[in-house]
Amino acid sequence: MIDHPQPSAPARIDPIRAGLLCRCPNCGKGPLFEGFLKIRPVCETCGYDLASVATGDGAASFIMQIAGAIVGFSALYVEIVFSPPMWLHLIVWLPLVAALSLGLMRPGKGLMTALHMRNKAREVRNDEV
């Protein structure tokens, strides 16, 4: 009896990981952004319609809360324990909050796009309610 190898199933792409890596959540290979935060209309690798996944400013809201909490509580802790002058707080915390916000924005928007796609989220119209 001859054993024929079964065709392997296509690899399952984790859309969350692909989104965090700023890749297409459908194939995991094509780039998600064409600018800093502008999502491509179509994936160049698999042809998935990325324009149909509109996340709006949802990622920015979460990133502001995350960066604000990290920097706010850190600054409060440093103030209570060390009591540095105010100019030192400004020199340390303002660039840190800017770096955290900019550094987390692309992965955050990629994650939000991937979650939107995975959960098949869409806008609800008034006539659907």
PDB file of C-alpha atoms in Angstrom:
ATOM      1  CA  MET A   1       0.000   0.000   0.000  1.00  0.00           C
ATOM      2  CA  ILE A   2       1.412   3.381  -1.014  1.00  0.00           C
ATOM      3  CA  ASP A   3       1.009   6.292   1.369  1.00  0.00           C
ATOM      4  CA  HIS A   4       0.394   9.568  -0.367  1.00  0.00           C
ATOM      5  CA  PRO A   5       1.265  12.632   1.670  1.00  0.00           C
ATOM      6  CA  GLN A   6      -1.738  14.743   2.545  1.00  0.00           C
ATOM      7  CA  PRO A   7      -1.551  18.362   1.465  1.00  0.00           C
ATOM      8  CA  SER A   8      -0.784  20.465   4.470  1.00  0.00           C
ATOM      9  CA  ALA A   9      -3.337  23.003   5.575  1.00  0.00           C
ATOM     10  CA  PRO A  10      -2.307  26.605   5.081  1.00  0.00           C
ATOM     11  CA  ALA A  11      -0.596  28.051   8.121  1.00  0.00           C
ATOM     12  CA  ARG A  12      -3.034  29.841  10.407  1.00  0.00           C
ATOM     13  CA  ILE A  13      -2.050  33.471  10.713  1.00  0.00           C
ATOM     14  CA  ASP A  14      -2.474  35.057  14.129  1.00  0.00           C
ATOM     15  CA  PRO A  15      -4.008  38.455  13.301  1.00  0.00           C
ATOM     16  CA  ILE A  16      -3.041  39.855  16.713  1.00  0.00           C
ATOM     17  CA  ARG A  17       0.648  39.111  16.186  1.00  0.00           C
ATOM     18  CA  ALA A  18       0.502  40.383  12.602  1.00  0.00           C
ATOM     19  CA  GLY A  19      -1.175  43.599  13.755  1.00  0.00           C
ATOM     20  CA  LEU A  20       1.420  44.208  16.482  1.00  0.00           C
ATOM     21  CA  LEU A  21       4.159  43.688  13.877  1.00  0.00           C
ATOM     22  CA  CYS A  22       2.363  46.167  11.564  1.00  0.00           C
ATOM     23  CA  ARG A  23       1.667  43.497   8.959  1.00  0.00           C
ATOM     24  CA  CYS A  24      -1.537  42.626   7.133  1.00  0.00           C
ATOM     25  CA  PRO A  25      -3.794  40.787   9.609  1.00  0.00           C
ATOM     26  CA  ASN A  26      -5.068  38.550   6.803  1.00  0.00           C
ATOM     27  CA  CYS A  27      -1.779  37.129   5.473  1.00  0.00           C
ATOM     28  CA  GLY A  28       0.808  38.345   7.985  1.00  0.00           C
ATOM     29  CA  LYS A  29       3.234  39.287   5.214  1.00  0.00           C
ATOM     30  CA  GLY A  30       2.279  42.539   3.519  1.00  0.00           C
ATOM     31  CA  PRO A  31       2.891  45.898   5.217  1.00  0.00           C
ATOM     32  CA  LEU A  32      -0.142  47.397   6.945  1.00  0.00           C
ATOM     33  CA  PHE A  33       0.831  51.074   6.758  1.00  0.00           C
ATOM     34  CA  GLU A  34       1.926  53.240   3.854  1.00  0.00           C
ATOM     35  CA  GLY A  35       2.789  56.204   6.063  1.00  0.00           C
ATOM     36  CA  PHE A  36       3.236  56.564   9.805  1.00  0.00           C
ATOM     37  CA  LEU A  37      -0.409  55.768  10.570  1.00  0.00           C
ATOM     38  CA  LYS A  38      -2.133  55.653   7.180  1.00  0.00           C
ATOM     39  CA  ILE A  39      -3.438  52.161   6.490  1.00  0.00           C
ATOM     40  CA  ARG A  40      -2.950  50.865   2.949  1.00  0.00           C
ATOM     41  CA  PRO A  41      -6.155  50.521   0.923  1.00  0.00           C
ATOM     42  CA  VAL A  42      -5.229  46.974  -0.201  1.00  0.00           C
ATOM     43  CA  CYS A  43      -2.585  44.496   0.988  1.00  0.00           C
ATOM     44  CA  GLU A  44       0.086  44.199  -1.700  1.00  0.00           C
ATOM     45  CA  THR A  45       0.683  40.530  -0.886  1.00  0.00           C
ATOM     46  CA  CYS A  46      -2.778  38.954  -0.561  1.00  0.00           C
ATOM     47  CA  GLY A  47      -5.062  41.678  -1.986  1.00  0.00           C
ATOM     48  CA  TYR A  48      -7.174  41.947   1.192  1.00  0.00           C
ATOM     49  CA  ASP A  49      -9.298  45.115   1.297  1.00  0.00           C
ATOM     50  CA  LEU A  50      -7.789  46.939   4.293  1.00  0.00           C
ATOM     51  CA  ALA A  51      -9.848  50.076   3.582  1.00  0.00           C
ATOM     52  CA  SER A  52     -12.950  48.263   4.860  1.00  0.00           C
ATOM     53  CA  VAL A  53     -11.377  48.026   8.325  1.00  0.00           C
ATOM     54  CA  ALA A  54     -11.803  51.511   9.803  1.00  0.00           C
ATOM     55  CA  THR A  55     -10.554  51.863  13.374  1.00  0.00           C
ATOM     56  CA  GLY A  56     -10.812  55.637  13.677  1.00  0.00           C
ATOM     57  CA  ASP A  57      -9.084  57.103  16.726  1.00  0.00           C
ATOM     58  CA  GLY A  58      -9.655  54.133  19.026  1.00  0.00           C
ATOM     59  CA  ALA A  59      -5.981  53.245  19.239  1.00  0.00           C
ATOM     60  CA  ALA A  60      -4.996  56.818  20.122  1.00  0.00           C
ATOM     61  CA  SER A  61      -7.385  56.815  23.084  1.00  0.00           C
ATOM     62  CA  PHE A  62      -5.883  53.644  24.505  1.00  0.00           C
ATOM     63  CA  ILE A  63      -2.302  54.767  23.872  1.00  0.00           C
ATOM     64  CA  MET A  64      -2.894  58.102  25.640  1.00  0.00           C
ATOM     65  CA  GLN A  65      -4.288  56.275  28.647  1.00  0.00           C
ATOM     66  CA  ILE A  66      -1.424  53.766  28.757  1.00  0.00           C
ATOM     67  CA  ALA A  67       1.336  56.364  28.320  1.00  0.00           C
ATOM     68  CA  GLY A  68      -0.376  58.769  30.718  1.00  0.00           C
ATOM     69  CA  ALA A  69      -0.740  56.120  33.422  1.00  0.00           C
ATOM     70  CA  ILE A  70       2.878  54.957  33.122  1.00  0.00           C
ATOM     71  CA  VAL A  71       4.348  58.458  33.141  1.00  0.00           C
ATOM     72  CA  GLY A  72       1.860  59.897  35.648  1.00  0.00           C
ATOM     73  CA  PHE A  73       2.385  57.218  38.283  1.00  0.00           C
ATOM     74  CA  SER A  74       6.155  57.162  37.690  1.00  0.00           C
ATOM     75  CA  ALA A  75       6.384  60.942  38.086  1.00  0.00           C
ATOM     76  CA  LEU A  76       4.274  60.794  41.239  1.00  0.00           C
ATOM     77  CA  TYR A  77       6.481  58.064  42.711  1.00  0.00           C
ATOM     78  CA  VAL A  78       9.683  59.976  41.895  1.00  0.00           C
ATOM     79  CA  GLU A  79       8.221  63.162  43.374  1.00  0.00           C
ATOM     80  CA  ILE A  80       7.248  61.459  46.635  1.00  0.00           C
ATOM     81  CA  VAL A  81      10.491  59.518  47.074  1.00  0.00           C
ATOM     82  CA  PHE A  82      13.127  61.959  45.726  1.00  0.00           C
ATOM     83  CA  SER A  83      11.431  65.412  45.473  1.00  0.00           C
ATOM     84  CA  PRO A  84      13.433  66.622  42.453  1.00  0.00           C
ATOM     85  CA  PRO A  85      13.008  70.180  41.138  1.00  0.00           C
ATOM     86  CA  MET A  86      10.190  70.817  38.661  1.00  0.00           C
ATOM     87  CA  TRP A  87      12.550  71.480  35.741  1.00  0.00           C
ATOM     88  CA  LEU A  88      13.941  67.962  36.138  1.00  0.00           C
ATOM     89  CA  HIS A  89      10.429  66.522  35.961  1.00  0.00           C
ATOM     90  CA  LEU A  90       9.850  68.427  32.709  1.00  0.00           C
ATOM     91  CA  ILE A  91      13.136  67.267  31.208  1.00  0.00           C
ATOM     92  CA  VAL A  92      12.482  63.611  32.063  1.00  0.00           C
ATOM     93  CA  TRP A  93       8.727  63.065  31.768  1.00  0.00           C
ATOM     94  CA  LEU A  94       7.730  65.142  28.735  1.00  0.00           C
ATOM     95  CA  PRO A  95      10.112  63.379  26.325  1.00  0.00           C
ATOM     96  CA  LEU A  96       9.208  60.027  27.880  1.00  0.00           C
ATOM     97  CA  VAL A  97       5.478  60.508  27.328  1.00  0.00           C
ATOM     98  CA  ALA A  98       6.143  61.647  23.747  1.00  0.00           C
ATOM     99  CA  ALA A  99       8.396  58.643  23.062  1.00  0.00           C
ATOM    100  CA  LEU A 100       5.912  56.204  24.601  1.00  0.00           C
ATOM    101  CA  SER A 101       3.009  57.688  22.644  1.00  0.00           C
ATOM    102  CA  LEU A 102       4.817  57.635  19.308  1.00  0.00           C
ATOM    103  CA  GLY A 103       6.414  54.245  19.946  1.00  0.00           C
ATOM    104  CA  LEU A 104       3.145  52.545  20.857  1.00  0.00           C
ATOM    105  CA  MET A 105       0.960  54.205  18.228  1.00  0.00           C
ATOM    106  CA  ARG A 106       1.759  52.018  15.191  1.00  0.00           C
ATOM    107  CA  PRO A 107       1.550  48.670  17.021  1.00  0.00           C
ATOM    108  CA  GLY A 108      -1.587  49.902  18.802  1.00  0.00           C
ATOM    109  CA  LYS A 109      -3.303  50.877  15.561  1.00  0.00           C
ATOM    110  CA  GLY A 110      -2.154  47.607  13.974  1.00  0.00           C
ATOM    111  CA  LEU A 111      -3.608  45.683  16.913  1.00  0.00           C
ATOM    112  CA  MET A 112      -6.873  47.614  16.704  1.00  0.00           C
ATOM    113  CA  THR A 113      -7.073  46.901  12.952  1.00  0.00           C
ATOM    114  CA  ALA A 114      -6.398  43.195  13.531  1.00  0.00           C
ATOM    115  CA  LEU A 115      -9.065  42.982  16.239  1.00  0.00           C
ATOM    116  CA  HIS A 116     -11.525  44.787  13.986  1.00  0.00           C
ATOM    117  CA  MET A 117     -10.845  42.331  11.188  1.00  0.00           C
ATOM    118  CA  ARG A 118     -10.874  39.230  13.390  1.00  0.00           C
ATOM    119  CA  ASN A 119     -14.158  40.157  15.070  1.00  0.00           C
ATOM    120  CA  LYS A 120     -15.747  41.346  11.806  1.00  0.00           C
ATOM    121  CA  ALA A 121     -16.612  44.665  13.440  1.00  0.00           C
ATOM    122  CA  ARG A 122     -18.526  47.230  11.449  1.00  0.00           C
ATOM    123  CA  GLU A 123     -20.594  50.344  11.983  1.00  0.00           C
ATOM    124  CA  VAL A 124     -24.220  49.870  12.907  1.00  0.00           C
ATOM    125  CA  ARG A 125     -26.724  52.023  11.078  1.00  0.00           C
ATOM    126  CA  ASN A 126     -29.845  53.486  12.673  1.00  0.00           C
ATOM    127  CA  ASP A 127     -32.126  51.301  10.571  1.00  0.00           C
ATOM    128  CA  GLU A 128     -30.410  48.127  11.896  1.00  0.00           C
ATOM    129  CA  VAL A 129     -31.218  48.785  15.536  1.00  0.00           C
TER     130      VAL A 129
END
